[in-house]
mmCIF file with all atom_site columns, C-alpha atoms in Angstrom:
data_model
loop_
_atom_site.group_PDB
_atom_site.id
_atom_site.type_symbol
_atom_site.label_atom_id
_atom_site.label_alt_id
_atom_site.label_comp_id
_atom_site.label_asym_id
_atom_site.label_entity_id
_atom_site.label_seq_id
_atom_site.pdbx_PDB_ins_code
_atom_site.Cartn_x
_atom_site.Cartn_y
_atom_site.Cartn_z
_atom_site.occupancy
_atom_site.B_iso_or_equiv
_atom_site.pdbx_formal_charge
_atom_site.auth_seq_id
_atom_site.auth_comp_id
_atom_site.auth_asym_id
_atom_site.auth_atom_id
_atom_site.pdbx_PDB_model_num
ATOM 1   C CA . MET A 1 1   ? 113.816 61.270  140.491 1.00 0.00 ? 1   MET A CA 1
ATOM 2   C CA . LYS A 1 2   ? 113.676 58.827  137.630 1.00 0.00 ? 2   LYS A CA 1
ATOM 3   C CA . GLN A 1 3   ? 117.384 58.149  137.161 1.00 0.00 ? 3   GLN A CA 1
ATOM 4   C CA . ASP A 1 4   ? 120.075 57.121  139.640 1.00 0.00 ? 4   ASP A CA 1
ATOM 5   C CA . ASN A 1 5   ? 123.356 58.717  138.628 1.00 0.00 ? 5   ASN A CA 1
ATOM 6   C CA . ARG A 1 6   ? 125.332 55.851  140.196 1.00 0.00 ? 6   ARG A CA 1
ATOM 7   C CA . LYS A 1 7   ? 123.889 53.528  137.609 1.00 0.00 ? 7   LYS A CA 1
ATOM 8   C CA . GLN A 1 8   ? 124.660 55.784  134.663 1.00 0.00 ? 8   GLN A CA 1
ATOM 9   C CA . ASN A 1 9   ? 126.791 54.316  131.902 1.00 0.00 ? 9   ASN A CA 1
ATOM 10  C CA . PRO A 1 10  ? 130.076 56.280  131.829 1.00 0.00 ? 10  PRO A CA 1
ATOM 11  C CA . LYS A 1 11  ? 129.838 56.311  128.022 1.00 0.00 ? 11  LYS A CA 1
ATOM 12  C CA . ASN A 1 12  ? 126.777 58.546  128.168 1.00 0.00 ? 12  ASN A CA 1
ATOM 13  C CA . GLN A 1 13  ? 127.246 61.823  126.364 1.00 0.00 ? 13  GLN A CA 1
ATOM 14  C CA . TYR A 1 14  ? 125.581 64.020  128.981 1.00 0.00 ? 14  TYR A CA 1
ATOM 15  C CA . ARG A 1 15  ? 126.271 64.455  132.685 1.00 0.00 ? 15  ARG A CA 1
ATOM 16  C CA . ILE A 1 16  ? 123.269 64.492  134.990 1.00 0.00 ? 16  ILE A CA 1
ATOM 17  C CA . ASN A 1 17  ? 122.506 65.265  138.628 1.00 0.00 ? 17  ASN A CA 1
ATOM 18  C CA . ASP A 1 18  ? 125.482 64.629  140.962 1.00 0.00 ? 18  ASP A CA 1
ATOM 19  C CA . GLN A 1 19  ? 127.778 64.072  137.957 1.00 0.00 ? 19  GLN A CA 1
ATOM 20  C CA . ILE A 1 20  ? 127.635 67.851  137.439 1.00 0.00 ? 20  ILE A CA 1
ATOM 21  C CA . ARG A 1 21  ? 130.357 69.121  139.796 1.00 0.00 ? 21  ARG A CA 1
ATOM 22  C CA . VAL A 1 22  ? 130.592 72.835  138.971 1.00 0.00 ? 22  VAL A CA 1
ATOM 23  C CA . ARG A 1 23  ? 129.638 75.453  141.564 1.00 0.00 ? 23  ARG A CA 1
ATOM 24  C CA . GLU A 1 24  ? 126.714 76.951  139.635 1.00 0.00 ? 24  GLU A CA 1
ATOM 25  C CA . VAL A 1 25  ? 124.748 76.357  136.438 1.00 0.00 ? 25  VAL A CA 1
ATOM 26  C CA . ARG A 1 26  ? 122.334 78.172  134.177 1.00 0.00 ? 26  ARG A CA 1
ATOM 27  C CA . VAL A 1 27  ? 118.997 76.371  134.138 1.00 0.00 ? 27  VAL A CA 1
ATOM 28  C CA . VAL A 1 28  ? 116.950 76.960  130.994 1.00 0.00 ? 28  VAL A CA 1
ATOM 29  C CA . SER A 1 29  ? 113.266 76.295  130.499 1.00 0.00 ? 29  SER A CA 1
ATOM 30  C CA . ASP A 1 30  ? 110.433 77.396  128.247 1.00 0.00 ? 30  ASP A CA 1
ATOM 31  C CA . ASP A 1 31  ? 109.918 80.382  130.565 1.00 0.00 ? 31  ASP A CA 1
ATOM 32  C CA . GLY A 1 32  ? 113.512 81.612  130.349 1.00 0.00 ? 32  GLY A CA 1
ATOM 33  C CA . SER A 1 33  ? 116.742 80.923  132.227 1.00 0.00 ? 33  SER A CA 1
ATOM 34  C CA . SER A 1 34  ? 118.348 81.631  135.576 1.00 0.00 ? 34  SER A CA 1
ATOM 35  C CA . VAL A 1 35  ? 121.727 81.047  137.206 1.00 0.00 ? 35  VAL A CA 1
ATOM 36  C CA . MET A 1 36  ? 121.691 79.162  140.506 1.00 0.00 ? 36  MET A CA 1
ATOM 37  C CA . PRO A 1 37  ? 123.949 76.951  142.637 1.00 0.00 ? 37  PRO A CA 1
ATOM 38  C CA . THR A 1 38  ? 124.201 73.429  141.190 1.00 0.00 ? 38  THR A CA 1
ATOM 39  C CA . LYS A 1 39  ? 123.009 71.881  144.453 1.00 0.00 ? 39  LYS A CA 1
ATOM 40  C CA . GLN A 1 40  ? 119.866 74.019  144.361 1.00 0.00 ? 40  GLN A CA 1
ATOM 41  C CA . ALA A 1 41  ? 119.209 73.046  140.733 1.00 0.00 ? 41  ALA A CA 1
ATOM 42  C CA . ILE A 1 42  ? 119.551 69.347  141.570 1.00 0.00 ? 42  ILE A CA 1
ATOM 43  C CA . GLU A 1 43  ? 117.126 69.717  144.506 1.00 0.00 ? 43  GLU A CA 1
ATOM 44  C CA . LEU A 1 44  ? 114.663 71.507  142.223 1.00 0.00 ? 44  LEU A CA 1
ATOM 45  C CA . ALA A 1 45  ? 114.900 68.628  139.730 1.00 0.00 ? 45  ALA A CA 1
ATOM 46  C CA . HIS A 1 46  ? 114.295 66.136  142.563 1.00 0.00 ? 46  HIS A CA 1
ATOM 47  C CA . GLN A 1 47  ? 111.179 68.036  143.651 1.00 0.00 ? 47  GLN A CA 1
ATOM 48  C CA . ARG A 1 48  ? 109.786 67.728  140.121 1.00 0.00 ? 48  ARG A CA 1
ATOM 49  C CA . GLY A 1 49  ? 110.679 64.048  139.880 1.00 0.00 ? 49  GLY A CA 1
ATOM 50  C CA . GLU A 1 50  ? 113.036 64.767  136.990 1.00 0.00 ? 50  GLU A CA 1
ATOM 51  C CA . ASP A 1 51  ? 116.766 65.103  136.306 1.00 0.00 ? 51  ASP A CA 1
ATOM 52  C CA . LEU A 1 52  ? 119.202 67.983  135.940 1.00 0.00 ? 52  LEU A CA 1
ATOM 53  C CA . VAL A 1 53  ? 120.813 67.388  132.512 1.00 0.00 ? 53  VAL A CA 1
ATOM 54  C CA . GLU A 1 54  ? 123.927 69.297  131.401 1.00 0.00 ? 54  GLU A CA 1
ATOM 55  C CA . ILE A 1 55  ? 123.342 70.214  127.732 1.00 0.00 ? 55  ILE A CA 1
ATOM 56  C CA . SER A 1 56  ? 126.134 72.748  127.168 1.00 0.00 ? 56  SER A CA 1
ATOM 57  C CA . PRO A 1 57  ? 129.166 72.015  129.389 1.00 0.00 ? 57  PRO A CA 1
ATOM 58  C CA . ASN A 1 58  ? 131.480 74.564  127.742 1.00 0.00 ? 58  ASN A CA 1
ATOM 59  C CA . ALA A 1 59  ? 129.269 77.570  128.466 1.00 0.00 ? 59  ALA A CA 1
ATOM 60  C CA . GLN A 1 60  ? 130.058 79.876  131.397 1.00 0.00 ? 60  GLN A CA 1
ATOM 61  C CA . PRO A 1 61  ? 128.341 78.747  133.541 1.00 0.00 ? 61  PRO A CA 1
ATOM 62  C CA . PRO A 1 62  ? 127.353 75.366  132.040 1.00 0.00 ? 62  PRO A CA 1
ATOM 63  C CA . VAL A 1 63  ? 123.792 75.237  130.722 1.00 0.00 ? 63  VAL A CA 1
ATOM 64  C CA . CYS A 1 64  ? 121.438 72.628  132.136 1.00 0.00 ? 64  CYS A CA 1
ATOM 65  C CA . ARG A 1 65  ? 117.829 71.614  131.686 1.00 0.00 ? 65  ARG A CA 1
ATOM 66  C CA . ILE A 1 66  ? 115.447 69.982  134.126 1.00 0.00 ? 66  ILE A CA 1
ATOM 67  C CA . ILE A 1 67  ? 113.825 67.113  132.293 1.00 0.00 ? 67  ILE A CA 1
ATOM 68  C CA . ASP A 1 68  ? 113.284 63.366  132.480 1.00 0.00 ? 68  ASP A CA 1
ATOM 69  C CA . TYR A 1 69  ? 116.604 61.969  131.254 1.00 0.00 ? 69  TYR A CA 1
ATOM 70  C CA . SER A 1 70  ? 115.017 59.112  129.309 1.00 0.00 ? 70  SER A CA 1
ATOM 71  C CA . LYS A 1 71  ? 112.705 61.574  127.586 1.00 0.00 ? 71  LYS A CA 1
ATOM 72  C CA . PHE A 1 72  ? 115.662 63.857  126.849 1.00 0.00 ? 72  PHE A CA 1
ATOM 73  C CA . LEU A 1 73  ? 117.653 61.031  125.227 1.00 0.00 ? 73  LEU A CA 1
ATOM 74  C CA . TYR A 1 74  ? 114.619 60.069  123.140 1.00 0.00 ? 74  TYR A CA 1
ATOM 75  C CA . GLN A 1 75  ? 114.249 63.647  121.895 1.00 0.00 ? 75  GLN A CA 1
ATOM 76  C CA . GLN A 1 76  ? 117.934 63.849  120.978 1.00 0.00 ? 76  GLN A CA 1
ATOM 77  C CA . LYS A 1 77  ? 117.755 60.534  119.134 1.00 0.00 ? 77  LYS A CA 1
ATOM 78  C CA . LYS A 1 78  ? 114.659 61.689  117.255 1.00 0.00 ? 78  LYS A CA 1
ATOM 79  C CA . LYS A 1 79  ? 116.324 64.970  116.224 1.00 0.00 ? 79  LYS A CA 1
ATOM 80  C CA . ALA A 1 80  ? 119.418 63.127  115.011 1.00 0.00 ? 80  ALA A CA 1
ATOM 81  C CA . LYS A 1 81  ? 117.258 60.781  112.936 1.00 0.00 ? 81  LYS A CA 1
ATOM 82  C CA . GLU A 1 82  ? 115.357 63.694  111.372 1.00 0.00 ? 82  GLU A CA 1
ATOM 83  C CA . MET A 1 83  ? 118.583 65.489  110.498 1.00 0.00 ? 83  MET A CA 1
ATOM 84  C CA . LYS A 1 84  ? 119.980 62.336  108.915 1.00 0.00 ? 84  LYS A CA 1
ATOM 85  C CA . GLN A 1 85  ? 116.852 61.932  106.799 1.00 0.00 ? 85  GLN A CA 1
ATOM 86  C CA . LYS A 1 86  ? 117.162 65.526  105.562 1.00 0.00 ? 86  LYS A CA 1
ATOM 87  C CA . GLN A 1 87  ? 120.743 65.022  104.454 1.00 0.00 ? 87  GLN A CA 1
ATOM 88  C CA . VAL A 1 88  ? 121.074 64.373  100.734 1.00 0.00 ? 88  VAL A CA 1
ATOM 89  C CA . LYS A 1 89  ? 123.035 61.238  100.047 1.00 0.00 ? 89  LYS A CA 1
ATOM 90  C CA . VAL A 1 90  ? 125.612 61.977  97.371  1.00 0.00 ? 90  VAL A CA 1
ATOM 91  C CA . GLU A 1 91  ? 126.766 59.007  95.340  1.00 0.00 ? 91  GLU A CA 1
ATOM 92  C CA . VAL A 1 92  ? 129.707 58.798  92.956  1.00 0.00 ? 92  VAL A CA 1
ATOM 93  C CA . LYS A 1 93  ? 128.737 57.469  89.532  1.00 0.00 ? 93  LYS A CA 1
ATOM 94  C CA . GLU A 1 94  ? 131.385 56.122  87.191  1.00 0.00 ? 94  GLU A CA 1
ATOM 95  C CA . ILE A 1 95  ? 131.618 56.712  83.462  1.00 0.00 ? 95  ILE A CA 1
ATOM 96  C CA . ARG A 1 96  ? 134.209 54.671  81.585  1.00 0.00 ? 96  ARG A CA 1
ATOM 97  C CA . PHE A 1 97  ? 135.754 55.545  78.237  1.00 0.00 ? 97  PHE A CA 1
ATOM 98  C CA . GLY A 1 98  ? 138.302 53.979  75.968  1.00 0.00 ? 98  GLY A CA 1
ATOM 99  C CA . PRO A 1 99  ? 140.887 56.135  74.195  1.00 0.00 ? 99  PRO A CA 1
ATOM 100 C CA . GLN A 1 100 ? 139.126 55.402  70.886  1.00 0.00 ? 100 GLN A CA 1
ATOM 101 C CA . THR A 1 101 ? 135.514 56.023  72.040  1.00 0.00 ? 101 THR A CA 1
ATOM 102 C CA . ASP A 1 102 ? 133.267 56.704  69.052  1.00 0.00 ? 102 ASP A CA 1
ATOM 103 C CA . GLU A 1 103 ? 130.793 59.598  68.839  1.00 0.00 ? 103 GLU A CA 1
ATOM 104 C CA . HIS A 1 104 ? 127.680 57.489  69.451  1.00 0.00 ? 104 HIS A CA 1
ATOM 105 C CA . ASP A 1 105 ? 129.107 55.929  72.616  1.00 0.00 ? 105 ASP A CA 1
ATOM 106 C CA . TYR A 1 106 ? 130.354 59.339  73.783  1.00 0.00 ? 106 TYR A CA 1
ATOM 107 C CA . ASN A 1 107 ? 126.916 60.946  73.439  1.00 0.00 ? 107 ASN A CA 1
ATOM 108 C CA . PHE A 1 108 ? 125.272 57.990  75.181  1.00 0.00 ? 108 PHE A CA 1
ATOM 109 C CA . LYS A 1 109 ? 127.575 58.353  78.199  1.00 0.00 ? 109 LYS A CA 1
ATOM 110 C CA . LEU A 1 110 ? 127.258 62.138  78.147  1.00 0.00 ? 110 LEU A CA 1
ATOM 111 C CA . LYS A 1 111 ? 123.490 61.777  78.497  1.00 0.00 ? 111 LYS A CA 1
ATOM 112 C CA . HIS A 1 112 ? 123.865 59.495  81.524  1.00 0.00 ? 112 HIS A CA 1
ATOM 113 C CA . ALA A 1 113 ? 126.364 61.851  83.138  1.00 0.00 ? 113 ALA A CA 1
ATOM 114 C CA . LYS A 1 114 ? 123.901 64.741  82.784  1.00 0.00 ? 114 LYS A CA 1
ATOM 115 C CA . GLU A 1 115 ? 121.229 62.669  84.520  1.00 0.00 ? 115 GLU A CA 1
ATOM 116 C CA . PHE A 1 116 ? 123.609 61.744  87.344  1.00 0.00 ? 116 PHE A CA 1
ATOM 117 C CA . LEU A 1 117 ? 124.578 65.370  87.950  1.00 0.00 ? 117 LEU A CA 1
ATOM 118 C CA . GLU A 1 118 ? 120.967 66.590  87.799  1.00 0.00 ? 118 GLU A CA 1
ATOM 119 C CA . GLU A 1 119 ? 120.103 64.017  90.481  1.00 0.00 ? 119 GLU A CA 1
ATOM 120 C CA . GLY A 1 120 ? 122.793 65.514  92.718  1.00 0.00 ? 120 GLY A CA 1
ATOM 121 C CA . ASN A 1 121 ? 125.402 62.781  92.287  1.00 0.00 ? 121 ASN A CA 1
ATOM 122 C CA . LYS A 1 122 ? 129.091 63.199  91.548  1.00 0.00 ? 122 LYS A CA 1
ATOM 123 C CA . VAL A 1 123 ? 130.625 61.776  88.394  1.00 0.00 ? 123 VAL A CA 1
ATOM 124 C CA . ARG A 1 124 ? 133.998 60.074  88.114  1.00 0.00 ? 124 ARG A CA 1
ATOM 125 C CA . ALA A 1 125 ? 134.832 59.721  84.455  1.00 0.00 ? 125 ALA A CA 1
ATOM 126 C CA . TYR A 1 126 ? 137.933 57.857  83.382  1.00 0.00 ? 126 TYR A CA 1
ATOM 127 C CA . VAL A 1 127 ? 139.714 56.605  80.309  1.00 0.00 ? 127 VAL A CA 1
ATOM 128 C CA . PHE A 1 128 ? 141.132 53.104  80.600  1.00 0.00 ? 128 PHE A CA 1
ATOM 129 C CA . PHE A 1 129 ? 144.303 52.472  78.623  1.00 0.00 ? 129 PHE A CA 1
ATOM 130 C CA . ARG A 1 130 ? 144.767 48.831  77.707  1.00 0.00 ? 130 ARG A CA 1
ATOM 131 C CA . GLY A 1 131 ? 148.240 47.636  76.683  1.00 0.00 ? 131 GLY A CA 1
ATOM 132 C CA . ARG A 1 132 ? 149.968 49.918  74.203  1.00 0.00 ? 132 ARG A CA 1
ATOM 133 C CA . SER A 1 133 ? 146.982 52.305  74.113  1.00 0.00 ? 133 SER A CA 1
ATOM 134 C CA . ILE A 1 134 ? 148.757 54.183  76.927  1.00 0.00 ? 134 ILE A CA 1
ATOM 135 C CA . LEU A 1 135 ? 150.649 55.859  74.075  1.00 0.00 ? 135 LEU A CA 1
ATOM 136 C CA . PHE A 1 136 ? 147.417 57.767  73.358  1.00 0.00 ? 136 PHE A CA 1
ATOM 137 C CA . LYS A 1 137 ? 147.139 59.323  76.816  1.00 0.00 ? 137 LYS A CA 1
ATOM 138 C CA . GLU A 1 138 ? 146.998 62.823  75.305  1.00 0.00 ? 138 GLU A CA 1
ATOM 139 C CA . GLN A 1 139 ? 143.980 61.720  73.296  1.00 0.00 ? 139 GLN A CA 1
ATOM 140 C CA . GLY A 1 140 ? 142.351 60.504  76.492  1.00 0.00 ? 140 GLY A CA 1
ATOM 141 C CA . GLU A 1 141 ? 142.997 63.840  78.191  1.00 0.00 ? 141 GLU A CA 1
ATOM 142 C CA . VAL A 1 142 ? 141.401 65.711  75.274  1.00 0.00 ? 142 VAL A CA 1
ATOM 143 C CA . LEU A 1 143 ? 138.374 63.417  75.532  1.00 0.00 ? 143 LEU A CA 1
ATOM 144 C CA . LEU A 1 144 ? 137.912 64.115  79.246  1.00 0.00 ? 144 LEU A CA 1
ATOM 145 C CA . LEU A 1 145 ? 138.348 67.853  78.809  1.00 0.00 ? 145 LEU A CA 1
ATOM 146 C CA . ARG A 1 146 ? 135.675 67.811  76.090  1.00 0.00 ? 146 ARG A CA 1
ATOM 147 C CA . PHE A 1 147 ? 133.457 65.816  78.445  1.00 0.00 ? 147 PHE A CA 1
ATOM 148 C CA . ALA A 1 148 ? 133.889 68.423  81.190  1.00 0.00 ? 148 ALA A CA 1
ATOM 149 C CA . ASN A 1 149 ? 133.162 71.256  78.791  1.00 0.00 ? 149 ASN A CA 1
ATOM 150 C CA . ASP A 1 150 ? 129.977 69.594  77.493  1.00 0.00 ? 150 ASP A CA 1
ATOM 151 C CA . LEU A 1 151 ? 128.795 69.191  81.109  1.00 0.00 ? 151 LEU A CA 1
ATOM 152 C CA . GLU A 1 152 ? 129.665 72.758  82.141  1.00 0.00 ? 152 GLU A CA 1
ATOM 153 C CA . GLU A 1 153 ? 125.982 73.617  82.564  1.00 0.00 ? 153 GLU A CA 1
ATOM 154 C CA . PHE A 1 154 ? 125.395 70.716  84.955  1.00 0.00 ? 154 PHE A CA 1
ATOM 155 C CA . GLY A 1 155 ? 128.614 70.155  86.890  1.00 0.00 ? 155 GLY A CA 1
ATOM 156 C CA . LYS A 1 156 ? 131.858 71.765  87.992  1.00 0.00 ? 156 LYS A CA 1
ATOM 157 C CA . VAL A 1 157 ? 135.292 70.172  87.772  1.00 0.00 ? 157 VAL A CA 1
ATOM 158 C CA . GLU A 1 158 ? 136.649 68.983  91.114  1.00 0.00 ? 158 GLU A CA 1
ATOM 159 C CA . GLN A 1 159 ? 139.751 67.368  89.643  1.00 0.00 ? 159 GLN A CA 1
ATOM 160 C CA . MET A 1 160 ? 141.252 67.906  86.203  1.00 0.00 ? 160 MET A CA 1
ATOM 161 C CA . PRO A 1 161 ? 142.287 64.833  84.177  1.00 0.00 ? 161 PRO A CA 1
ATOM 162 C CA . ARG A 1 162 ? 145.043 62.972  86.006  1.00 0.00 ? 162 ARG A CA 1
ATOM 163 C CA . LEU A 1 163 ? 146.738 59.722  85.080  1.00 0.00 ? 163 LEU A CA 1
ATOM 164 C CA . GLU A 1 164 ? 146.826 57.056  87.779  1.00 0.00 ? 164 GLU A CA 1
ATOM 165 C CA . GLY A 1 165 ? 148.323 53.797  86.542  1.00 0.00 ? 165 GLY A CA 1
ATOM 166 C CA . LYS A 1 166 ? 146.410 52.753  83.437  1.00 0.00 ? 166 LYS A CA 1
ATOM 167 C CA . LYS A 1 167 ? 143.473 55.090  84.137  1.00 0.00 ? 167 LYS A CA 1
ATOM 168 C CA . MET A 1 168 ? 143.063 58.825  83.648  1.00 0.00 ? 168 MET A CA 1
ATOM 169 C CA . PHE A 1 169 ? 140.435 60.285  85.995  1.00 0.00 ? 169 PHE A CA 1
ATOM 170 C CA . LEU A 1 170 ? 138.219 63.361  85.874  1.00 0.00 ? 170 LEU A CA 1
ATOM 171 C CA . PHE A 1 171 ? 135.955 64.282  88.820  1.00 0.00 ? 171 PHE A CA 1
ATOM 172 C CA . LEU A 1 172 ? 132.793 66.373  88.452  1.00 0.00 ? 172 LEU A CA 1
ATOM 173 C CA . ALA A 1 173 ? 130.444 67.629  91.164  1.00 0.00 ? 173 ALA A CA 1
ATOM 174 C CA . PRO A 1 174 ? 126.849 68.767  90.588  1.00 0.00 ? 174 PRO A CA 1
ATOM 175 C CA . LYS A 1 175 ? 126.170 72.470  90.497  1.00 0.00 ? 175 LYS A CA 1
ATOM 176 C CA . LYS A 1 176 ? 123.735 73.795  93.071  1.00 0.00 ? 176 LYS A CA 1
ATOM 177 C CA . ALA A 1 177 ? 120.215 74.522  91.923  1.00 0.00 ? 177 ALA A CA 1
ATOM 178 C CA . GLY A 1 178 ? 119.996 77.897  90.237  1.00 0.00 ? 178 GLY A CA 1
ATOM 179 C CA . GLN A 1 179 ? 123.749 78.118  89.643  1.00 0.00 ? 179 GLN A CA 1
ATOM 180 C CA . ALA A 1 180 ? 123.951 76.131  86.420  1.00 0.00 ? 180 ALA A CA 1
ATOM 181 C CA . LYS A 1 181 ? 125.647 78.155  83.728  1.00 0.00 ? 181 LYS A CA 1
ATOM 182 C CA . LYS A 1 182 ? 123.625 78.198  80.538  1.00 0.00 ? 182 LYS A CA 1
ATOM 183 C CA . SER A 1 183 ? 125.439 77.196  77.383  1.00 0.00 ? 183 SER A CA 1
ATOM 184 C CA . GLN A 1 184 ? 125.657 79.693  74.535  1.00 0.00 ? 184 GLN A CA 1
ATOM 185 C CA . GLN A 1 185 ? 123.495 77.415  72.414  1.00 0.00 ? 185 GLN A CA 1
ATOM 186 C CA . LYS A 1 186 ? 120.749 77.451  75.048  1.00 0.00 ? 186 LYS A CA 1
ATOM 187 C CA . LEU A 1 187 ? 121.004 81.225  75.443  1.00 0.00 ? 187 LEU A CA 1
ATOM 188 C CA . ASP A 1 188 ? 120.654 81.680  71.658  1.00 0.00 ? 188 ASP A CA 1
ATOM 189 C CA . ARG A 1 189 ? 117.628 79.374  71.594  1.00 0.00 ? 189 ARG A CA 1
ATOM 190 C CA . GLU A 1 190 ? 115.914 81.261  74.426  1.00 0.00 ? 190 GLU A CA 1
ATOM 191 C CA . ARG A 1 191 ? 116.629 84.573  72.661  1.00 0.00 ? 191 ARG A CA 1
ATOM 192 C CA . ARG A 1 192 ? 115.089 83.303  69.417  1.00 0.00 ? 192 ARG A CA 1
ATOM 193 C CA . GLU A 1 193 ? 112.032 82.008  71.290  1.00 0.00 ? 193 GLU A CA 1
ATOM 194 C CA . ALA A 1 194 ? 111.586 85.371  73.022  1.00 0.00 ? 194 ALA A CA 1
ATOM 195 C CA . GLU A 1 195 ? 111.868 87.214  69.718  1.00 0.00 ? 195 GLU A CA 1
ATOM 196 C CA . ALA A 1 196 ? 109.337 84.873  68.083  1.00 0.00 ? 196 ALA A CA 1
ATOM 197 C CA . ALA A 1 197 ? 106.912 85.388  70.977  1.00 0.00 ? 197 ALA A CA 1
ATOM 198 C CA . GLU A 1 198 ? 107.296 89.157  70.683  1.00 0.00 ? 198 GLU A CA 1
ATOM 199 C CA . VAL A 1 199 ? 106.585 89.070  66.924  1.00 0.00 ? 199 VAL A CA 1
ATOM 200 C CA . SER A 1 200 ? 103.545 86.843  67.458  1.00 0.00 ? 200 SER A CA 1
ATOM 201 C CA . GLN A 1 201 ? 102.173 89.217  70.076  1.00 0.00 ? 201 GLN A CA 1
ATOM 202 C CA . SER A 1 202 ? 102.746 92.197  67.769  1.00 0.00 ? 202 SER A CA 1
ATOM 203 C CA . ILE A 1 203 ? 100.906 90.475  64.921  1.00 0.00 ? 203 ILE A CA 1
ATOM 204 C CA . ALA A 1 204 ? 98.012  89.542  67.197  1.00 0.00 ? 204 ALA A CA 1
ATOM 205 C CA . GLN A 1 205 ? 97.708  93.137  68.391  1.00 0.00 ? 205 GLN A CA 1
ATOM 206 C CA . GLU A 1 206 ? 97.812  94.383  64.798  1.00 0.00 ? 206 GLU A CA 1
ATOM 207 C CA . ILE A 1 207 ? 95.068  91.962  63.741  1.00 0.00 ? 207 ILE A CA 1
ATOM 208 C CA . GLU A 1 208 ? 92.978  92.931  66.744  1.00 0.00 ? 208 GLU A CA 1
ATOM 209 C CA . GLY A 1 209 ? 93.491  96.629  65.923  1.00 0.00 ? 209 GLY A CA 1
ATOM 210 C CA . ASP A 1 210 ? 92.453  96.100  62.290  1.00 0.00 ? 210 ASP A CA 1
ATOM 211 C CA . GLY A 1 211 ? 89.299  94.359  63.457  1.00 0.00 ? 211 GLY A CA 1
ATOM 212 C CA . LEU A 1 212 ? 88.380  97.203  65.761  1.00 0.00 ? 212 LEU A CA 1
ATOM 213 C CA . ALA A 1 213 ? 89.065  99.715  63.004  1.00 0.00 ? 213 ALA A CA 1
ATOM 214 C CA . ALA A 1 214 ? 86.891  97.740  60.613  1.00 0.00 ? 214 ALA A CA 1
ATOM 215 C CA . ASN A 1 215 ? 84.049  97.618  63.136  1.00 0.00 ? 215 ASN A CA 1
ATOM 216 C CA . ALA A 1 216 ? 84.315  101.356 63.729  1.00 0.00 ? 216 ALA A CA 1
ATOM 217 C CA . LYS A 1 217 ? 84.276  102.038 59.988  1.00 0.00 ? 217 LYS A CA 1
ATOM 218 C CA . GLY A 1 218 ? 81.170  99.875  59.582  1.00 0.00 ? 218 GLY A CA 1
ATOM 219 C CA . ILE A 1 219 ? 79.349  101.728 62.353  1.00 0.00 ? 219 ILE A CA 1
ATOM 220 C CA . ASP A 1 220 ? 80.197  105.077 60.771  1.00 0.00 ? 220 ASP A CA 1
ATOM 221 C CA . SER A 1 221 ? 78.892  103.897 57.364  1.00 0.00 ? 221 SER A CA 1
ATOM 222 C CA . LEU A 1 222 ? 75.663  102.641 58.895  1.00 0.00 ? 222 LEU A CA 1
ATOM 223 C CA . ALA A 1 223 ? 75.065  105.944 60.685  1.00 0.00 ? 223 ALA A CA 1
ATOM 224 C CA . LYS A 1 224 ? 75.664  107.873 57.462  1.00 0.00 ? 224 LYS A CA 1
ATOM 225 C CA . LEU A 1 225 ? 73.256  105.626 55.548  1.00 0.00 ? 225 LEU A CA 1
ATOM 226 C CA . LYS A 1 226 ? 70.522  106.211 58.128  1.00 0.00 ? 226 LYS A CA 1
ATOM 227 C CA . ALA A 1 227 ? 71.079  109.967 57.960  1.00 0.00 ? 227 ALA A CA 1
ATOM 228 C CA . ASP A 1 228 ? 70.606  109.998 54.176  1.00 0.00 ? 228 ASP A CA 1
ATOM 229 C CA . MET A 1 229 ? 67.375  108.011 54.307  1.00 0.00 ? 229 MET A CA 1
ATOM 230 C CA . PRO A 1 230 ? 64.091  110.060 54.215  1.00 0.00 ? 230 PRO A CA 1
ATOM 231 C CA . ASP A 1 231 ? 61.983  110.057 57.350  1.00 0.00 ? 231 ASP A CA 1
ATOM 232 C CA . ASN A 1 232 ? 59.044  107.623 57.330  1.00 0.00 ? 232 ASN A CA 1
ATOM 233 C CA . GLU A 1 233 ? 55.679  109.286 57.151  1.00 0.00 ? 233 GLU A CA 1
ATOM 234 C CA . ASP A 1 234 ? 52.918  108.188 59.470  1.00 0.00 ? 234 ASP A CA 1
#
C-alpha cells in the first residue's frame, strides 16, 4: 500500500482506505463493477499495493476505485486543467459615449463593438453625462437603443439602458455561432447576389447552347456540300 491513511490531510477531497466507514462499496474497474464488503475491498487494494479511493460517496452504495492515490490525484488535477483550458474566457469590453456623440465617432465605436462581440466578449456601453448634460438623458437612451439595434446581428441585449448616477448603461452579450440574426440589408444583398448568379448561369448556358447549335448547323452544311459534289473518277 502506497499511502497511510493516518497521514492523510483532512482537507483532502476523497476518502481512502480505512477512512471509508460504510458497510459495503461498489468497486469499479475497466472490466466492470461489483459490490463487496468495504473490508474486502480494502484488503484487495492492499494485495495490489494500491489504495481504495471513494470517488462517488453519495451513490448507494458508494462507488470506489482501486488505484494508486497519488496517481489518482494527478489524473484529477490533469482533467481539471484540461477543462479549464477548454473554457472560453469571456471579457467585458467598455464602449463610452457622450450625449452629443457625432456620427463619425459613433460608427468608429460601433465597429469596435462588432469586433468585441464576434470574439465572444460582452460589451458594456454607456453614456457619460457631465454637469448639466444630464438634462439630455433621453437623448442618451435613444443613442444606446440605436446602438443595440445596429448590433442586433452580433449581440443580444442583457440589460436595457439604465441610468446609474451620471452614467447610463447598456449590456450586450455575444450571440452563439449560427444564431446571429441577419439584418434586412444583408438579406437583400444576398438575394441580389443570388439573382445575379442565376442570370449569369442562364446566359452562360444560352451562349453554350448557341455554340452547339452553330456547330451542328456547320456539320449539316458540310455534309450537304459533300453530297452535292460529283464523285471523283479514278
